[in-house]
Coordinates of C-alpha atoms (C1' of nucleotides) in Angstrom, one line a residue:
Chain A
X1 CA 9.1 -7.4 4.0
X2 CA 11.8 -9.5 2.4
X3 CA 11.0 -11.7 -0.6
X4 CA 10.6 -15.3 0.6
X5 CA 11.9 -16.5 -2.7
X6 CA 15.0 -14.5 -2.3
X7 CA 15.5 -16.0 1.2
X8 CA 14.8 -19.5 -0.2
X9 CA 17.4 -19.1 -3.0
X10 CA 20.0 -16.9 -1.4
X11 CA 19.6 -17.7 2.3
X12 CA 23.3 -17.4 3.1
X13 CA 23.6 -14.0 1.6
X14 CA 20.4 -12.7 3.2
X15 CA 21.4 -14.1 6.6
X16 CA 24.8 -12.4 6.4
X17 CA 23.3 -9.1 5.5
X18 CA 20.7 -9.3 8.3
X19 CA 23.5 -10.0 10.8
X20 CA 24.9 -6.6 9.9
X21 CA 21.8 -5.0 11.2
X22 CA 21.4 -7.1 14.3
X23 CA 20.8 -10.5 15.7
X24 CA 18.4 -12.1 13.3
X25 CA 18.1 -15.7 12.2
X26 CA 16.2 -17.1 9.2
X27 CA 16.7 -20.8 9.7
X28 CA 13.3 -21.3 11.2
X29 CA 11.7 -19.4 8.4
X30 CA 13.4 -21.6 5.8
X31 CA 12.1 -24.7 7.5
X32 CA 8.6 -23.4 7.6
X33 CA 8.7 -22.4 4.0
X34 CA 9.9 -25.9 3.0
X35 CA 6.9 -27.4 4.9
X36 CA 4.6 -25.0 3.4
X37 CA 5.5 -25.8 -0.2
X38 CA 5.2 -29.5 0.5
X39 CA 1.8 -29.1 2.0
X40 CA 0.6 -26.9 -0.9
X41 CA 1.4 -29.6 -3.4
X42 CA -0.6 -32.1 -1.5
X43 CA -3.6 -29.9 -0.9
X44 CA -3.7 -28.6 -4.5
X45 CA -3.6 -32.1 -5.9
X46 CA -6.7 -32.9 -3.8
X47 CA -8.4 -29.7 -4.8
X48 CA -7.8 -30.5 -8.4
X49 CA -9.4 -33.9 -7.9
X50 CA -12.3 -32.3 -6.2
X51 CA -12.8 -29.9 -9.0
X52 CA -12.7 -32.6 -11.6
X53 CA -15.3 -34.7 -9.9
X54 CA -17.5 -31.8 -9.1
X55 CA -17.9 -31.1 -12.7
X56 CA -19.0 -34.7 -13.3
X57 CA -21.6 -34.9 -10.6
X58 CA -24.3 -32.8 -12.4
X59 CA -23.6 -34.8 -15.6
X60 CA -24.1 -38.1 -13.8
X61 CA -27.3 -36.7 -12.2
X62 CA -28.7 -35.8 -15.5
X63 CA -28.0 -39.3 -16.7
X64 CA -29.9 -40.5 -13.7
X65 CA -26.8 -42.4 -12.3
X66 CA -26.5 -43.1 -8.7
X67 CA -24.0 -40.6 -7.2
X68 CA -24.4 -41.4 -3.5
X69 CA -21.1 -43.3 -3.4
X70 CA -19.2 -40.5 -5.2
X71 CA -20.8 -38.0 -2.8
X72 CA -19.6 -40.0 0.2
X73 CA -16.0 -40.1 -1.2
X74 CA -16.1 -36.4 -1.9
X75 CA -17.2 -35.7 1.6
X76 CA -14.2 -37.5 2.9
X77 CA -11.9 -35.7 0.5
X78 CA -13.5 -32.3 1.3
X79 CA -12.8 -33.0 5.0
X80 CA -9.2 -33.8 4.3
X81 CA -8.8 -30.6 2.3
X82 CA -10.3 -28.6 5.1
X83 CA -7.9 -30.1 7.6
X84 CA -4.9 -29.5 5.5
X85 CA -6.0 -26.0 4.6
X86 CA -6.2 -25.1 8.3
X87 CA -2.6 -26.4 8.8
X88 CA -1.5 -24.5 5.8
X89 CA -3.2 -21.3 7.0
X90 CA -1.5 -21.4 10.4
X91 CA 1.8 -22.2 8.7
X92 CA 1.4 -19.2 6.4
X93 CA 0.4 -16.9 9.3
X94 CA 3.6 -18.0 11.1
X95 CA 5.7 -17.3 8.1
X96 CA 4.1 -13.9 7.6
X97 CA 4.7 -13.0 11.2
X98 CA 8.4 -13.8 11.0
X99 CA 8.7 -11.9 7.7
X100 CA 7.1 -8.9 9.2
X101 CA 9.5 -8.8 12.1
X102 CA 12.6 -9.2 9.9
X103 CA 14.2 -5.8 9.0
X104 CA 15.2 -4.9 5.5
X105 CA 18.6 -6.0 4.4
X106 CA 21.1 -3.1 4.2
X107 CA 22.5 -2.3 0.8
X108 CA 25.7 -4.4 0.6
X109 CA 27.8 -1.3 0.0
X110 CA 26.7 0.4 3.3
X111 CA 29.4 0.5 5.8
X112 CA 29.2 -2.2 8.4
X113 CA 29.1 -0.8 11.9
X114 CA 27.6 -1.1 15.3
X115 CA 26.1 2.3 16.2
X116 CA 26.3 6.0 15.3
X117 CA 29.9 6.2 16.3
X118 CA 30.7 4.2 13.1
X119 CA 28.8 6.6 10.8
X120 CA 30.8 8.4 8.1
X121 CA 30.5 12.1 7.5
X122 CA 30.3 12.5 3.8
X123 CA 29.7 16.2 3.3
X124 CA 29.9 19.5 5.1
X125 CA 28.2 22.7 4.1
X126 CA 28.6 26.2 5.6
X127 CA 30.7 27.3 8.5
X128 CA 29.4 27.4 12.0
X129 CA 29.2 31.0 13.1
X130 CA 31.7 32.4 15.6
X131 CA 29.9 34.1 18.4
X132 CA 31.5 37.0 20.3
X133 CA 29.0 36.6 23.1
X134 CA 27.7 33.6 25.1
X135 CA 25.2 31.7 23.0
X136 CA 21.8 30.9 24.5
X137 CA 19.9 27.7 23.9
X138 CA 16.8 28.0 21.8
X139 CA 14.5 27.3 24.7
X140 CA 15.9 30.3 26.5
X141 CA 15.9 32.5 23.4
X142 CA 12.3 31.6 22.6
X143 CA 11.0 31.9 26.1
X144 CA 12.7 35.3 26.6
X145 CA 11.3 36.6 23.4
X146 CA 7.8 35.3 24.4
X147 CA 7.5 33.1 21.3
X148 CA 7.8 29.7 23.0
X149 CA 6.0 28.6 26.1
X150 CA 7.0 25.3 27.5
X151 CA 5.5 25.8 30.9
X152 CA 2.0 26.2 29.7
X153 CA 2.4 23.4 27.2
X154 CA 3.3 21.2 30.2
X155 CA 0.3 22.5 32.0
X156 CA -2.1 21.9 29.1
X157 CA -0.7 18.5 28.2
X158 CA 2.5 17.4 29.9
X159 CA 6.2 17.0 29.5
X160 CA 7.7 16.9 26.0
X161 CA 5.1 19.1 24.5
X162 CA 5.7 22.6 23.2
X163 CA 3.8 25.7 22.4
X164 CA 4.5 28.5 19.9
X165 CA 2.9 31.8 20.6
X166 CA 2.6 35.1 18.7
X167 CA 5.5 35.6 16.3
X168 CA 6.6 32.1 17.3
X169 CA 3.5 30.6 16.0
X170 CA 3.8 32.7 12.8
X171 CA 7.4 31.6 12.4
X172 CA 6.4 28.0 12.7
X173 CA 3.8 28.5 10.0
X174 CA 6.2 30.4 7.9
X175 CA 8.7 27.6 8.0
X176 CA 6.1 25.1 7.0
X177 CA 4.9 27.3 4.1
X178 CA 8.5 28.0 3.0
X179 CA 9.4 24.3 2.9
X180 CA 6.3 23.3 1.1
X181 CA 6.7 26.0 -1.4
X182 CA 10.3 25.1 -2.2
X183 CA 9.3 21.4 -2.7
X184 CA 6.3 22.2 -4.8
X185 CA 8.1 24.7 -6.9
X186 CA 7.6 24.0 -10.6
X187 CA 5.4 21.1 -9.7
X188 CA 8.3 19.1 -8.5
X189 CA 6.6 17.4 -5.6
X190 CA 2.8 17.1 -5.4
X191 CA 1.5 18.4 -2.1
X192 CA -0.8 16.2 -0.2
X193 CA -2.7 16.7 3.0
X194 CA -3.5 13.4 4.6
X195 CA -5.3 12.0 7.6
X196 CA -3.1 12.2 10.8
X197 CA -4.6 9.0 12.1
X198 CA -4.0 5.7 10.2
X199 CA -5.1 2.2 10.5
X200 CA -3.1 -0.9 11.4
X201 CA -2.5 -1.9 7.8
X202 CA -0.9 1.4 7.0
X203 CA 1.4 1.2 10.0
X204 CA 2.3 -2.3 9.0
X205 CA 2.9 -1.2 5.4
X206 CA 5.7 1.2 6.2
X207 CA 7.2 -1.0 8.9
X208 CA 6.2 0.6 12.2
X209 CA 4.1 -2.4 13.1
X210 CA 4.1 -5.1 14.4
X211 CA 7.5 -4.6 16.0
X212 CA 7.3 -1.0 17.2
X213 CA 3.8 -0.7 18.5
X214 CA 5.1 0.6 21.8
X215 CA 6.5 3.7 20.1
X216 CA 3.1 4.8 18.6
X217 CA 0.2 6.5 20.2
X218 CA -2.8 4.4 19.7
X219 CA -6.2 6.0 19.5
X220 CA -8.1 4.0 22.0
X221 CA -11.9 3.6 22.5
X222 CA -13.3 1.3 19.9
X223 CA -11.0 2.1 17.0
X224 CA -7.8 0.4 15.9
X225 CA -6.1 3.6 14.8
X226 CA -2.7 5.3 15.4
X227 CA -1.6 8.8 15.5
X228 CA 1.0 9.1 12.7
X229 CA 4.7 9.2 13.8
X230 CA 5.5 10.7 10.4
X231 CA 3.7 11.7 7.2
X232 CA 5.7 8.9 5.6
X233 CA 3.0 6.5 6.8
X234 CA -0.1 8.0 5.2
X235 CA 1.8 9.2 2.1
X236 CA 3.5 5.9 1.4
X237 CA 0.3 4.1 2.0
X238 CA -1.4 6.3 -0.5
X239 CA -0.7 3.8 -3.1
X240 CA -1.0 0.7 -1.0
X241 CA -2.6 -2.3 -2.9
X242 CA -2.2 -0.4 -6.2
X243 CA -0.6 -1.2 -9.5
X244 CA 0.9 2.1 -10.8
X245 CA 1.4 2.9 -14.4
X246 CA 5.1 2.5 -14.9
X247 CA 5.3 5.6 -17.2
X248 CA 4.2 7.7 -14.2
X249 CA 7.3 6.8 -12.2
X250 CA 8.9 8.4 -10.3
X251 CA 6.1 9.9 -8.3
X252 CA 7.0 12.7 -5.9
X253 CA 4.9 13.8 -2.9
X254 CA 5.4 16.3 -0.1
X255 CA 3.2 16.6 2.9
X256 CA 3.1 18.7 6.0
X257 CA 1.9 16.9 9.1
X258 CA 2.3 16.8 12.9
X259 CA 4.1 13.7 14.1
X260 CA 3.3 11.9 17.3
X261 CA 5.9 9.7 19.0
X262 CA 6.0 8.1 22.4
X263 CA 9.8 8.4 22.5
X264 CA 9.9 5.3 24.6
X265 CA 13.5 4.6 25.7
X266 CA 14.7 8.1 25.4
X267 CA 13.9 9.2 28.9
X268 CA 16.4 11.8 30.1
X269 CA 17.6 12.7 26.6
X270 CA 17.0 16.1 25.1
X271 CA 14.5 16.9 27.8
X272 CA 14.4 20.6 27.1
X273 CA 13.3 22.5 24.1
X274 CA 12.1 21.5 20.7
X275 CA 14.5 18.7 19.9
X276 CA 12.6 15.7 21.2
X277 CA 8.9 16.1 21.8
X278 CA 5.8 13.8 21.6
X279 CA 4.3 16.1 19.0
X280 CA 6.2 18.0 16.4
X281 CA 5.7 19.2 12.9
X282 CA 7.4 18.0 9.8
X283 CA 7.4 18.5 6.1
X284 CA 8.0 15.1 4.5
X285 CA 9.1 14.2 1.0
X286 CA 8.2 10.8 -0.4
X287 CA 9.1 9.1 -3.7
X288 CA 7.8 6.1 -5.5
X289 CA 10.6 5.0 -7.9
X290 CA 11.4 2.5 -10.5
X291 CA 13.8 0.0 -8.9
X292 CA 16.6 0.8 -11.5
X293 CA 16.7 4.4 -10.5
X294 CA 16.0 4.5 -6.8
X295 CA 19.6 5.2 -5.8
X296 CA 19.7 8.2 -8.1
X297 CA 16.4 9.3 -6.6
X298 CA 17.9 8.9 -3.2
X299 CA 20.7 11.3 -3.9
X300 CA 18.3 13.8 -5.4
X301 CA 15.9 13.5 -2.5
X302 CA 18.7 14.1 0.0
X303 CA 19.8 17.1 -2.1
X304 CA 16.2 18.4 -2.0
X305 CA 16.2 18.3 1.8
X306 CA 19.6 19.9 1.9
X307 CA 18.3 22.7 -0.3
X308 CA 16.1 23.9 2.6
X309 CA 19.1 24.3 4.9
X310 CA 21.1 26.0 2.1
X311 CA 18.3 28.5 1.5
X312 CA 18.1 29.2 5.2
X313 CA 21.9 29.4 5.3
X314 CA 22.2 27.0 8.2
X315 CA 25.4 25.0 8.4
X316 CA 25.0 21.3 8.2
X317 CA 26.6 18.0 7.4
X318 CA 25.5 14.8 5.8
X319 CA 26.2 11.5 7.5
X320 CA 25.9 8.1 5.9
X321 CA 24.5 5.7 8.5
X322 CA 26.3 2.5 9.1
X323 CA 24.3 -0.8 9.1
X324 CA 23.9 -0.9 12.9
X325 CA 22.4 2.6 13.1
X326 CA 19.9 2.3 10.2
X327 CA 16.3 1.9 10.9
X328 CA 14.4 -1.3 10.5
X329 CA 13.0 -0.7 7.0
X330 CA 15.8 1.1 5.4
X331 CA 18.4 -0.2 2.9
X332 CA 20.4 3.0 2.9
X333 CA 20.1 6.2 4.9
X334 CA 21.7 9.6 4.9
X335 CA 21.1 11.8 8.0
X336 CA 21.3 15.5 7.6
X337 CA 22.5 17.2 10.8
X338 CA 22.2 20.9 11.4
X339 CA 24.7 22.9 13.4
X340 CA 23.2 23.6 16.9
X341 CA 25.3 26.2 18.7
X342 CA 24.1 25.5 22.2
X343 CA 24.8 21.8 21.7
X344 CA 28.2 22.6 20.1
X345 CA 27.6 19.9 17.6
X346 CA 25.5 18.9 14.7
X347 CA 22.0 17.6 15.4
X348 CA 19.8 15.4 13.2
X349 CA 17.2 17.4 11.3
X350 CA 16.5 15.0 8.4
X351 CA 16.8 11.4 7.7
X352 CA 16.6 10.3 4.0
X353 CA 16.2 6.7 3.2
X354 CA 15.9 4.3 0.3
X355 CA 13.7 1.4 1.4
X356 CA 14.1 -0.4 -1.9
X357 CA 11.1 -2.8 -2.3
X358 CA 10.8 -3.5 1.5
X359 CA 7.9 -1.2 2.2
X360 CA 6.4 -1.9 -1.3
X361 CA 6.2 -5.6 -0.5
X362 CA 4.6 -4.9 2.8
X363 CA 2.2 -2.4 1.4
X364 CA 1.8 -4.2 -1.9
X365 CA 2.7 -1.2 -4.1
X366 CA 3.5 -2.2 -7.6
X367 CA 3.9 -0.8 -11.1
X368 CA 3.5 -2.2 -14.6
X369 CA 6.8 -1.9 -16.4
X370 CA 6.2 0.0 -19.6
X371 CA 8.8 -2.0 -21.5
X372 CA 8.1 -5.5 -20.4
X373 CA 4.4 -5.2 -19.4
X374 CA 5.4 -7.1 -16.2
X375 CA 4.2 -6.1 -12.7
X376 CA 6.9 -5.4 -10.2
X377 CA 7.3 -3.7 -6.8
X378 CA 8.3 -0.1 -6.8
X379 CA 11.0 1.3 -4.6
X380 CA 9.9 3.7 -1.9
X381 CA 12.0 6.6 -0.5
X382 CA 11.4 9.3 1.9
X383 CA 13.1 12.0 3.9
X384 CA 12.3 14.9 6.2
X385 CA 12.3 18.1 4.3
X386 CA 12.6 19.1 7.2
X387 CA 11.7 18.6 10.8
X388 CA 10.0 21.9 11.6
X389 CA 10.6 22.1 15.3
X390 CA 14.3 21.5 14.9
X391 CA 14.5 24.0 12.1
X392 CA 12.8 26.5 14.4
X393 CA 15.4 25.8 17.1
X394 CA 18.3 26.0 14.6
X395 CA 17.1 29.3 13.4
X396 CA 16.8 30.8 16.9
X397 CA 20.3 29.5 17.9
X398 CA 22.2 30.3 14.7
X399 CA 20.6 33.7 14.1
X400 CA 20.6 35.0 17.6
X401 CA 22.1 38.3 18.5
X402 CA 23.9 39.5 21.6
X403 CA 20.8 41.5 22.7
X404 CA 18.6 38.4 22.6
X405 CA 16.9 39.2 19.4
X406 CA 16.8 36.9 16.4
X407 CA 17.2 37.7 12.8
X408 CA 14.8 36.1 10.3
X409 CA 16.7 34.2 7.6
X410 CA 16.5 36.1 4.3
X411 CA 14.5 33.4 2.5
X412 CA 11.9 33.4 5.3
X413 CA 11.3 37.1 5.5
X414 CA 8.7 37.0 2.7
X415 CA 6.8 34.3 4.6
X416 CA 7.0 36.4 7.7
X417 CA 5.2 39.3 6.0
X418 CA 8.4 41.2 5.8
X419 CA 9.5 40.9 9.4
X420 CA 13.3 40.8 9.6
X421 CA 14.0 40.6 13.3
X422 CA 12.2 39.1 16.3
X423 CA 12.9 41.1 19.4
Chain B
rG1 C1' -26.3 7.9 16.6
rG2 C1' -31.2 5.8 14.0
rA3 C1' -33.4 3.6 9.2
rG4 C1' -32.5 1.7 4.6
rA5 C1' -29.7 0.3 -0.2
rA6 C1' -25.4 -1.3 -2.6
rG7 C1' -20.2 -3.4 -3.5
rU8 C1' -18.9 -8.5 -9.9
rA9 C1' -13.1 -7.3 -14.3
rC10 C1' -10.3 -0.5 -17.0
rC11 C1' -15.8 1.5 -16.9
rC12 C1' -21.2 0.2 -17.0
rA13 C1' -23.7 -4.2 -16.1
rA14 C1' -26.2 -9.7 -16.2
rG15 C1' -26.0 -13.5 -13.1
rU16 C1' -30.1 -17.1 -6.4
rG17 C1' -26.4 -23.6 -5.8
rG18 C1' -23.3 -27.4 -10.5
rC19 C1' -19.7 -27.6 -18.2
rU20 C1' -19.5 -19.5 -15.2
rG21 C1' -12.6 -17.8 -16.0
rA22 C1' -17.9 -15.4 -15.2
rA23 C1' -23.7 -13.0 -20.4
rG24 C1' -24.2 -8.2 -22.7
rG25 C1' -22.4 -3.2 -23.6
rG26 C1' -18.5 0.5 -23.4
rU27 C1' -13.3 1.5 -23.8
rC28 C1' -8.8 0.3 -25.9
rU29 C1' -5.8 -2.7 -29.5
rG30 C1' -5.2 -5.3 -34.2
rC31 C1' -7.3 -6.6 -38.9
rA32 C1' -10.8 -5.7 -43.0
rC33 C1' -13.4 -1.8 -45.8
rU34 C1' -11.4 3.5 -47.1
rC35 C1' -7.0 8.0 -50.6
rG36 C1' -7.5 9.0 -45.2
rA37 C1' -11.1 9.4 -41.3
rA38 C1' -15.9 8.4 -39.5
rA39 C1' -19.4 4.5 -39.7
rU40 C1' -19.5 -0.7 -40.2
rG41 C1' -17.6 -5.9 -39.8
rC42 C1' -14.3 -9.5 -37.5
rA43 C1' -10.9 -10.8 -33.6
rG44 C1' -8.5 -9.8 -28.9
rU45 C1' -9.1 -7.0 -24.3
rA46 C1' -9.1 -10.3 -16.7
rG47 C1' -5.4 -9.5 -14.2
rG48 C1' -2.9 -10.9 -10.2
rU49 C1' -0.9 -14.4 -7.0
rC50 C1' 0.8 -19.2 -5.1
rG51 C1' 2.9 -24.0 -6.3
rG52 C1' 5.1 -27.5 -9.9
rC53 C1' 13.9 -26.5 -8.2
rU54 C1' 15.0 -21.7 -12.2
rA55 C1' 13.1 -19.2 -16.8
rA56 C1' 9.7 -19.4 -21.4
rA57 C1' 5.9 -22.6 -22.6
rC58 C1' 2.7 -25.7 -20.1
rC59 C1' -0.1 -27.8 -15.8
rG60 C1' -2.6 -27.0 -11.3
rG61 C1' -4.6 -24.0 -6.8
rC62 C1' -6.9 -19.3 -5.4
rG63 C1' -10.0 -15.1 -7.0
rC64 C1' -17.0 -11.8 -8.0
rG65 C1' -15.5 -5.7 -1.2
rA66 C1' -12.7 -8.7 3.3
rG67 C1' -12.9 -12.8 6.6
rG68 C1' -15.5 -17.0 8.4
rG69 C1' -19.6 -20.8 7.8
rU70 C1' -23.2 -24.4 5.3
rU71 C1' -22.7 -28.0 1.1
rC72 C1' -20.0 -33.3 -2.6
rA73 C1' -20.1 -28.3 -5.0
rA74 C1' -20.9 -21.0 -3.5
rA75 C1' -20.5 -14.8 -7.3
rU76 C1' -25.2 -17.3 -5.9
rC77 C1' -27.4 -19.5 0.9
rC78 C1' -25.9 -17.9 6.3
rC79 C1' -22.7 -14.9 9.9
rU80 C1' -19.1 -10.9 11.0
rC81 C1' -16.5 -6.8 9.3
rC82 C1' -15.1 -2.8 5.8
rU83 C1' -16.5 0.8 2.2
rU84 C1' -19.9 3.7 -0.6
rC85 C1' -24.8 5.9 -1.3
rU86 C1' -29.9 7.8 0.4
rC87 C1' -33.1 9.7 4.4
rC88 C1' -33.4 11.4 9.6
rG89 C1' -30.7 13.4 13.9
rC90 C1' -26.3 16.1 15.4
rC91 C1' -22.3 19.1 14.0
rA92 C1' -17.1 22.4 12.4

RNA sequence: GGAGAAGUACCCAAGUGGCUGAAGGGUCUGCACUCGAAAUGCAGUAGGUCGGCUAAACCGGCGCGAGGGUUCAAAUCCCUCCUUCUCCGCCA
């Protein structure tokens, strides 16, 4: 959520920044805000009067004075207050609604662009391997090895679901354990295991609601709960409505979770394999940072995600997203893309964002500054560290052999109980 | 699922309609006493948020789990919801 004061004072600037993300307009908002403040002054004056007189009434009563006239006046005043309060409330609801549907402003330094074709590659790591045989796609490799079973997943549930069997299931678990253990090494990130269903407030806190309700699986029946689209939601909301001790910042969390997404609007894209499913596993890394250091933290967080790929020796590149390709809540985003031989290109495997105070305002996550004693919003950041299904796919494809077998990356062998090849 | 009980500030806790921004403890901080500490005494320890163009000061509104309602006036009465606890049932 954007700061209404910032909009009030720097409307032009905010408007211009929002235009970089899409077609947004704040003129209506500014008008409503103006009306709101006018009304507040009026109502509060009346309330002050009411409070003043209310203190006198018991005194007069004790003095046996006749208060019936005052009571009648107060009744009128009370009715006026109630009426104005109702108007104020609906005005504030309207303002809130608009604010919730406005995206974050991009960091002014982020490149202005329309879509992913305008993104800049800022880093490349590793060399895509040259194959002297025809590469297979991961869904063929996995199916042939008997470690992936898409047909049965479709039978059990439906399209865009996957199933890992035997060594495949073990490899998935090994990937998760490997990632968590790297992130929690030396207590760097604190591991949390959260609920996988969250309430409406949590989904609103991180920015999925109200605008993107169609993308989320809702748990129907009598409960207003949603299956999490990412662990970002429960983990960021961990500190919702809290005032953190400034000396504890930055706070680092990592969490494994399954993720559930409707993938509305992506019909026909990535229909095969592990790339785009309704349910996938992910290890997420989340930070709560002091505003002054959030951009340093962003670089470090991205590096932490990259480290996983480096340890797995998977070639990747880092892309800085342009304003038009960034998500709703983000101020700046790096995507990490892993080399996927069957695609012949890099495929997103992690998205690392600095949300500045946008989510913190929505979720009301604050800290007390140890120097000034003042309360202020934290900055929140998160990134995939990494998407497990896509990592699984990347391993199969990059580590495949001519005979259809797959080598286990060195750093995973330990987590596979010493297994070096899947065949 | 059934039956009860409770939610007041950092913690414990008093408070059934009006000078209650909320008794009393504890905690912590400062000061005094002390060579120092303990003990003791004194003082402070709601914060947050919204508005008054901005900031400090100041003024005002809101605030006793959340949201409604009754009333001139609500922590206090009524309703709905949430959470926690106890007992029963069920269950990994």
